[in-house]
Amino acid sequence: MGAAYPFSPPRNRNDLPPIGINAPGSILLRFAARLIDLLVTGLPLSILVFVGYSEQVGNEFKINQPGWLIVVGVLLPIVYELVTLTMYGRTLGKWACGLRVANFVSGDRLMPHQAAMRVLVPAVPAALSSIFTATPAAILSLITIGIYLSSVADPIYRGLHDKAAGTIVLRTR
């Protein structure tokens, strides 16, 4: 069984258990959880676009994606993560990988404003990248990737989105 969450917010790896419950969620587990969550939200939308809005013209497929579907494609991952983090402290991907998102100060479940900040910090540049073309979109996408990768440089793997929201990703097993 893992150790309890510390009484004061952890400052380095030694303040948290090295393995098991309440150990920091590793970068690899977080990446796997993110991939699962992308599949949970992206796969149904991709199937809908392919089945409902594509047609074969000669040897090519043409996609006639309506504007409302682009909006859904941008909002669905945001709403999915916001609701699951607020209600359960984890997404399906984090659940599958044995992770939870906790309040950094107390180790307790997130408050709704924390979940919103944690989701929106990387989501805003990602969403904006869908309305720009070429260079601006690429820059915004790189900003989103940089926000997630910032957790690699932190001793307890807290990314910019975790720091902005006052959260930490911990193991549940």
PDB file of C-alpha atoms in Angstrom:
ATOM      1  CA  MET A   1       0.000   0.000   0.000  1.00  0.00           C
ATOM      2  CA  GLY A   2       1.265   3.467  -0.865  1.00  0.00           C
ATOM      3  CA  ALA A   3       1.970   6.310   1.489  1.00  0.00           C
ATOM      4  CA  ALA A   4      -0.525   9.013   2.350  1.00  0.00           C
ATOM      5  CA  TYR A   5      -0.342  12.361   0.616  1.00  0.00           C
ATOM      6  CA  PRO A   6       2.059  14.676   2.505  1.00  0.00           C
ATOM      7  CA  PHE A   7       0.702  17.279   4.936  1.00  0.00           C
ATOM      8  CA  SER A   8       2.362  20.093   3.008  1.00  0.00           C
ATOM      9  CA  PRO A   9       2.574  20.292  -0.786  1.00  0.00           C
ATOM     10  CA  PRO A  10       5.448  18.181  -2.138  1.00  0.00           C
ATOM     11  CA  ARG A  11       8.467  20.114  -3.397  1.00  0.00           C
ATOM     12  CA  ASN A  12      10.503  17.241  -4.824  1.00  0.00           C
ATOM     13  CA  ARG A  13      10.412  13.490  -5.505  1.00  0.00           C
ATOM     14  CA  ASN A  14      11.456  12.651  -1.937  1.00  0.00           C
ATOM     15  CA  ASP A  15       8.240  14.164  -0.580  1.00  0.00           C
ATOM     16  CA  LEU A  16       6.165  11.512  -2.405  1.00  0.00           C
ATOM     17  CA  PRO A  17       6.380   7.723  -2.430  1.00  0.00           C
ATOM     18  CA  PRO A  18       8.723   6.383  -5.126  1.00  0.00           C
ATOM     19  CA  ILE A  19       6.188   3.789  -6.332  1.00  0.00           C
ATOM     20  CA  GLY A  20       2.586   2.791  -5.737  1.00  0.00           C
ATOM     21  CA  ILE A  21      -0.325   4.871  -4.498  1.00  0.00           C
ATOM     22  CA  ASN A  22       0.322   8.637  -4.433  1.00  0.00           C
ATOM     23  CA  ALA A  23       3.613   8.348  -6.324  1.00  0.00           C
ATOM     24  CA  PRO A  24       3.820  10.905  -9.138  1.00  0.00           C
ATOM     25  CA  GLY A  25       2.342   9.683 -12.409  1.00  0.00           C
ATOM     26  CA  SER A  26       5.214   8.953 -14.768  1.00  0.00           C
ATOM     27  CA  ILE A  27       5.540  10.667 -18.114  1.00  0.00           C
ATOM     28  CA  LEU A  28       5.019   7.357 -19.916  1.00  0.00           C
ATOM     29  CA  LEU A  29       1.778   6.599 -18.053  1.00  0.00           C
ATOM     30  CA  ARG A  30       0.518  10.132 -18.627  1.00  0.00           C
ATOM     31  CA  PHE A  31       1.293   9.840 -22.338  1.00  0.00           C
ATOM     32  CA  ALA A  32      -0.535   6.498 -22.546  1.00  0.00           C
ATOM     33  CA  ALA A  33      -3.529   7.993 -20.731  1.00  0.00           C
ATOM     34  CA  ARG A  34      -3.585  10.939 -23.158  1.00  0.00           C
ATOM     35  CA  LEU A  35      -3.536   8.579 -26.146  1.00  0.00           C
ATOM     36  CA  ILE A  36      -6.460   6.591 -24.732  1.00  0.00           C
ATOM     37  CA  ASP A  37      -8.415   9.807 -24.157  1.00  0.00           C
ATOM     38  CA  LEU A  38      -7.687  10.967 -27.705  1.00  0.00           C
ATOM     39  CA  LEU A  39      -9.107   7.663 -28.945  1.00  0.00           C
ATOM     40  CA  VAL A  40     -12.183   7.986 -26.702  1.00  0.00           C
ATOM     41  CA  THR A  41     -13.071  11.370 -28.173  1.00  0.00           C
ATOM     42  CA  GLY A  42     -11.444  11.240 -31.604  1.00  0.00           C
ATOM     43  CA  LEU A  43     -12.388   7.798 -32.858  1.00  0.00           C
ATOM     44  CA  PRO A  44     -16.183   8.295 -32.776  1.00  0.00           C
ATOM     45  CA  LEU A  45     -15.818  11.674 -34.502  1.00  0.00           C
ATOM     46  CA  SER A  46     -13.505  10.213 -37.137  1.00  0.00           C
ATOM     47  CA  ILE A  47     -15.942   7.399 -37.855  1.00  0.00           C
ATOM     48  CA  LEU A  48     -18.810   9.900 -38.108  1.00  0.00           C
ATOM     49  CA  VAL A  49     -16.855  12.048 -40.580  1.00  0.00           C
ATOM     50  CA  PHE A  50     -15.776   9.053 -42.656  1.00  0.00           C
ATOM     51  CA  VAL A  51     -19.195   7.380 -42.768  1.00  0.00           C
ATOM     52  CA  GLY A  52     -21.418  10.429 -42.886  1.00  0.00           C
ATOM     53  CA  TYR A  53     -19.465  13.106 -44.702  1.00  0.00           C
ATOM     54  CA  SER A  54     -17.070  11.460 -47.126  1.00  0.00           C
ATOM     55  CA  GLU A  55     -17.551  10.297 -50.668  1.00  0.00           C
ATOM     56  CA  GLN A  56     -15.377   8.614 -53.221  1.00  0.00           C
ATOM     57  CA  VAL A  57     -14.629  10.712 -56.281  1.00  0.00           C
ATOM     58  CA  GLY A  58     -12.657   8.611 -58.733  1.00  0.00           C
ATOM     59  CA  ASN A  59      -9.695   7.226 -56.836  1.00  0.00           C
ATOM     60  CA  GLU A  60      -9.872   9.836 -54.064  1.00  0.00           C
ATOM     61  CA  PHE A  61     -11.982  10.365 -50.977  1.00  0.00           C
ATOM     62  CA  LYS A  62     -13.531  13.783 -50.560  1.00  0.00           C
ATOM     63  CA  ILE A  63     -14.674  14.933 -47.106  1.00  0.00           C
ATOM     64  CA  ASN A  64     -17.464  17.500 -46.836  1.00  0.00           C
ATOM     65  CA  GLN A  65     -17.280  18.162 -43.116  1.00  0.00           C
ATOM     66  CA  PRO A  66     -19.915  20.652 -41.906  1.00  0.00           C
ATOM     67  CA  GLY A  67     -18.868  23.540 -39.683  1.00  0.00           C
ATOM     68  CA  TRP A  68     -20.855  22.295 -36.698  1.00  0.00           C
ATOM     69  CA  LEU A  69     -18.829  19.086 -36.704  1.00  0.00           C
ATOM     70  CA  ILE A  70     -15.590  21.060 -36.457  1.00  0.00           C
ATOM     71  CA  VAL A  71     -17.007  22.867 -33.414  1.00  0.00           C
ATOM     72  CA  VAL A  72     -17.993  19.524 -31.858  1.00  0.00           C
ATOM     73  CA  GLY A  73     -14.528  18.175 -32.619  1.00  0.00           C
ATOM     74  CA  VAL A  74     -12.958  21.074 -30.734  1.00  0.00           C
ATOM     75  CA  LEU A  75     -15.394  21.119 -27.799  1.00  0.00           C
ATOM     76  CA  LEU A  76     -15.901  17.391 -27.194  1.00  0.00           C
ATOM     77  CA  PRO A  77     -12.409  16.677 -25.786  1.00  0.00           C
ATOM     78  CA  ILE A  78     -12.605  19.798 -23.604  1.00  0.00           C
ATOM     79  CA  VAL A  79     -16.024  18.932 -22.177  1.00  0.00           C
ATOM     80  CA  TYR A  80     -15.083  15.239 -21.778  1.00  0.00           C
ATOM     81  CA  GLU A  81     -11.990  16.046 -19.747  1.00  0.00           C
ATOM     82  CA  LEU A  82     -13.631  18.826 -17.746  1.00  0.00           C
ATOM     83  CA  VAL A  83     -16.582  16.646 -16.722  1.00  0.00           C
ATOM     84  CA  THR A  84     -14.575  13.505 -15.945  1.00  0.00           C
ATOM     85  CA  LEU A  85     -11.913  15.354 -13.949  1.00  0.00           C
ATOM     86  CA  THR A  86     -14.516  17.281 -11.961  1.00  0.00           C
ATOM     87  CA  MET A  87     -16.730  14.270 -11.248  1.00  0.00           C
ATOM     88  CA  TYR A  88     -14.183  11.445 -10.887  1.00  0.00           C
ATOM     89  CA  GLY A  89     -10.744  13.046 -10.639  1.00  0.00           C
ATOM     90  CA  ARG A  90      -9.646  11.156 -13.745  1.00  0.00           C
ATOM     91  CA  THR A  91     -10.494  10.473 -17.359  1.00  0.00           C
ATOM     92  CA  LEU A  92     -10.986   7.005 -18.832  1.00  0.00           C
ATOM     93  CA  GLY A  93      -7.367   7.061 -19.977  1.00  0.00           C
ATOM     94  CA  LYS A  94      -6.080   7.994 -16.547  1.00  0.00           C
ATOM     95  CA  TRP A  95      -8.294   5.331 -14.972  1.00  0.00           C
ATOM     96  CA  ALA A  96      -6.928   2.685 -17.345  1.00  0.00           C
ATOM     97  CA  CYS A  97      -3.360   3.745 -16.541  1.00  0.00           C
ATOM     98  CA  GLY A  98      -3.872   3.902 -12.776  1.00  0.00           C
ATOM     99  CA  LEU A  99      -3.672   7.693 -12.476  1.00  0.00           C
ATOM    100  CA  ARG A 100      -5.715  10.430 -10.862  1.00  0.00           C
ATOM    101  CA  VAL A 101      -5.519  14.216 -10.872  1.00  0.00           C
ATOM    102  CA  ALA A 102      -5.485  15.707  -7.386  1.00  0.00           C
ATOM    103  CA  ASN A 103      -5.430  19.075  -5.701  1.00  0.00           C
ATOM    104  CA  PHE A 104      -1.724  19.865  -5.265  1.00  0.00           C
ATOM    105  CA  VAL A 105      -2.085  21.331  -1.767  1.00  0.00           C
ATOM    106  CA  SER A 106      -4.317  18.680  -0.191  1.00  0.00           C
ATOM    107  CA  GLY A 107      -4.207  15.641  -2.473  1.00  0.00           C
ATOM    108  CA  ASP A 108      -8.018  15.740  -2.555  1.00  0.00           C
ATOM    109  CA  ARG A 109     -10.348  15.760  -5.556  1.00  0.00           C
ATOM    110  CA  LEU A 110     -10.229  18.792  -7.818  1.00  0.00           C
ATOM    111  CA  MET A 111     -12.531  21.754  -7.490  1.00  0.00           C
ATOM    112  CA  PRO A 112     -14.377  22.583 -10.753  1.00  0.00           C
ATOM    113  CA  HIS A 113     -12.292  25.729 -11.330  1.00  0.00           C
ATOM    114  CA  GLN A 114      -9.099  23.661 -11.040  1.00  0.00           C
ATOM    115  CA  ALA A 115     -10.355  21.144 -13.571  1.00  0.00           C
ATOM    116  CA  ALA A 116     -11.340  23.988 -15.910  1.00  0.00           C
ATOM    117  CA  MET A 117      -7.931  25.664 -15.671  1.00  0.00           C
ATOM    118  CA  ARG A 118      -6.080  22.369 -16.132  1.00  0.00           C
ATOM    119  CA  VAL A 119      -8.104  21.562 -19.248  1.00  0.00           C
ATOM    120  CA  LEU A 120      -8.149  25.044 -20.783  1.00  0.00           C
ATOM    121  CA  VAL A 121      -4.448  25.920 -20.519  1.00  0.00           C
ATOM    122  CA  PRO A 122      -3.451  23.384 -23.229  1.00  0.00           C
ATOM    123  CA  ALA A 123      -6.863  23.348 -24.944  1.00  0.00           C
ATOM    124  CA  VAL A 124      -7.045  27.038 -25.863  1.00  0.00           C
ATOM    125  CA  PRO A 125      -3.972  27.054 -28.140  1.00  0.00           C
ATOM    126  CA  ALA A 126      -5.033  23.670 -29.533  1.00  0.00           C
ATOM    127  CA  ALA A 127      -8.530  24.975 -30.303  1.00  0.00           C
ATOM    128  CA  LEU A 128      -7.167  28.169 -31.837  1.00  0.00           C
ATOM    129  CA  SER A 129      -4.880  26.122 -34.084  1.00  0.00           C
ATOM    130  CA  SER A 130      -7.981  24.659 -35.738  1.00  0.00           C
ATOM    131  CA  ILE A 131      -9.098  28.073 -37.029  1.00  0.00           C
ATOM    132  CA  PHE A 132      -5.753  29.280 -38.365  1.00  0.00           C
ATOM    133  CA  THR A 133      -3.823  28.045 -41.349  1.00  0.00           C
ATOM    134  CA  ALA A 134      -0.256  26.801 -41.789  1.00  0.00           C
ATOM    135  CA  THR A 135       2.295  28.746 -39.722  1.00  0.00           C
ATOM    136  CA  PRO A 136       0.018  30.180 -36.984  1.00  0.00           C
ATOM    137  CA  ALA A 137      -1.644  26.782 -36.542  1.00  0.00           C
ATOM    138  CA  ALA A 138       1.732  25.059 -36.311  1.00  0.00           C
ATOM    139  CA  ILE A 139       2.954  27.549 -33.709  1.00  0.00           C
ATOM    140  CA  LEU A 140      -0.197  27.105 -31.616  1.00  0.00           C
ATOM    141  CA  SER A 141       0.111  23.324 -31.867  1.00  0.00           C
ATOM    142  CA  LEU A 142       3.725  23.542 -30.697  1.00  0.00           C
ATOM    143  CA  ILE A 143       2.608  25.651 -27.734  1.00  0.00           C
ATOM    144  CA  THR A 144       0.113  22.935 -26.752  1.00  0.00           C
ATOM    145  CA  ILE A 145       2.780  20.237 -27.078  1.00  0.00           C
ATOM    146  CA  GLY A 146       5.180  22.395 -25.053  1.00  0.00           C
ATOM    147  CA  ILE A 147       2.628  22.760 -22.271  1.00  0.00           C
ATOM    148  CA  TYR A 148       2.339  18.973 -21.991  1.00  0.00           C
ATOM    149  CA  LEU A 149       6.087  18.391 -22.344  1.00  0.00           C
ATOM    150  CA  SER A 150       6.830  20.920 -19.586  1.00  0.00           C
ATOM    151  CA  SER A 151       6.023  18.164 -17.099  1.00  0.00           C
ATOM    152  CA  VAL A 152       9.219  16.361 -18.162  1.00  0.00           C
ATOM    153  CA  ALA A 153      11.359  19.156 -16.683  1.00  0.00           C
ATOM    154  CA  ASP A 154       9.614  19.134 -13.284  1.00  0.00           C
ATOM    155  CA  PRO A 155      10.898  16.779 -10.556  1.00  0.00           C
ATOM    156  CA  ILE A 156       7.346  15.663  -9.712  1.00  0.00           C
ATOM    157  CA  TYR A 157       6.139  15.864 -13.324  1.00  0.00           C
ATOM    158  CA  ARG A 158       3.865  18.887 -12.932  1.00  0.00           C
ATOM    159  CA  GLY A 159       3.357  20.577 -16.286  1.00  0.00           C
ATOM    160  CA  LEU A 160       2.420  24.217 -16.839  1.00  0.00           C
ATOM    161  CA  HIS A 161      -1.242  23.194 -16.903  1.00  0.00           C
ATOM    162  CA  ASP A 162      -0.838  21.469 -13.504  1.00  0.00           C
ATOM    163  CA  LYS A 163       0.904  24.497 -12.024  1.00  0.00           C
ATOM    164  CA  ALA A 164      -1.695  26.916 -13.382  1.00  0.00           C
ATOM    165  CA  ALA A 165      -4.512  24.798 -11.933  1.00  0.00           C
ATOM    166  CA  GLY A 166      -2.829  23.801  -8.666  1.00  0.00           C
ATOM    167  CA  THR A 167      -2.962  20.081  -9.525  1.00  0.00           C
ATOM    168  CA  ILE A 168      -0.739  17.012  -9.583  1.00  0.00           C
ATOM    169  CA  VAL A 169      -1.093  13.638 -11.322  1.00  0.00           C
ATOM    170  CA  LEU A 170      -0.691  10.733  -8.902  1.00  0.00           C
ATOM    171  CA  ARG A 171      -0.735   6.965  -9.220  1.00  0.00           C
ATOM    172  CA  THR A 172      -3.687   5.030  -7.837  1.00  0.00           C
ATOM    173  CA  ARG A 173      -1.970   1.662  -7.693  1.00  0.00           C
TER     174      ARG A 173
END
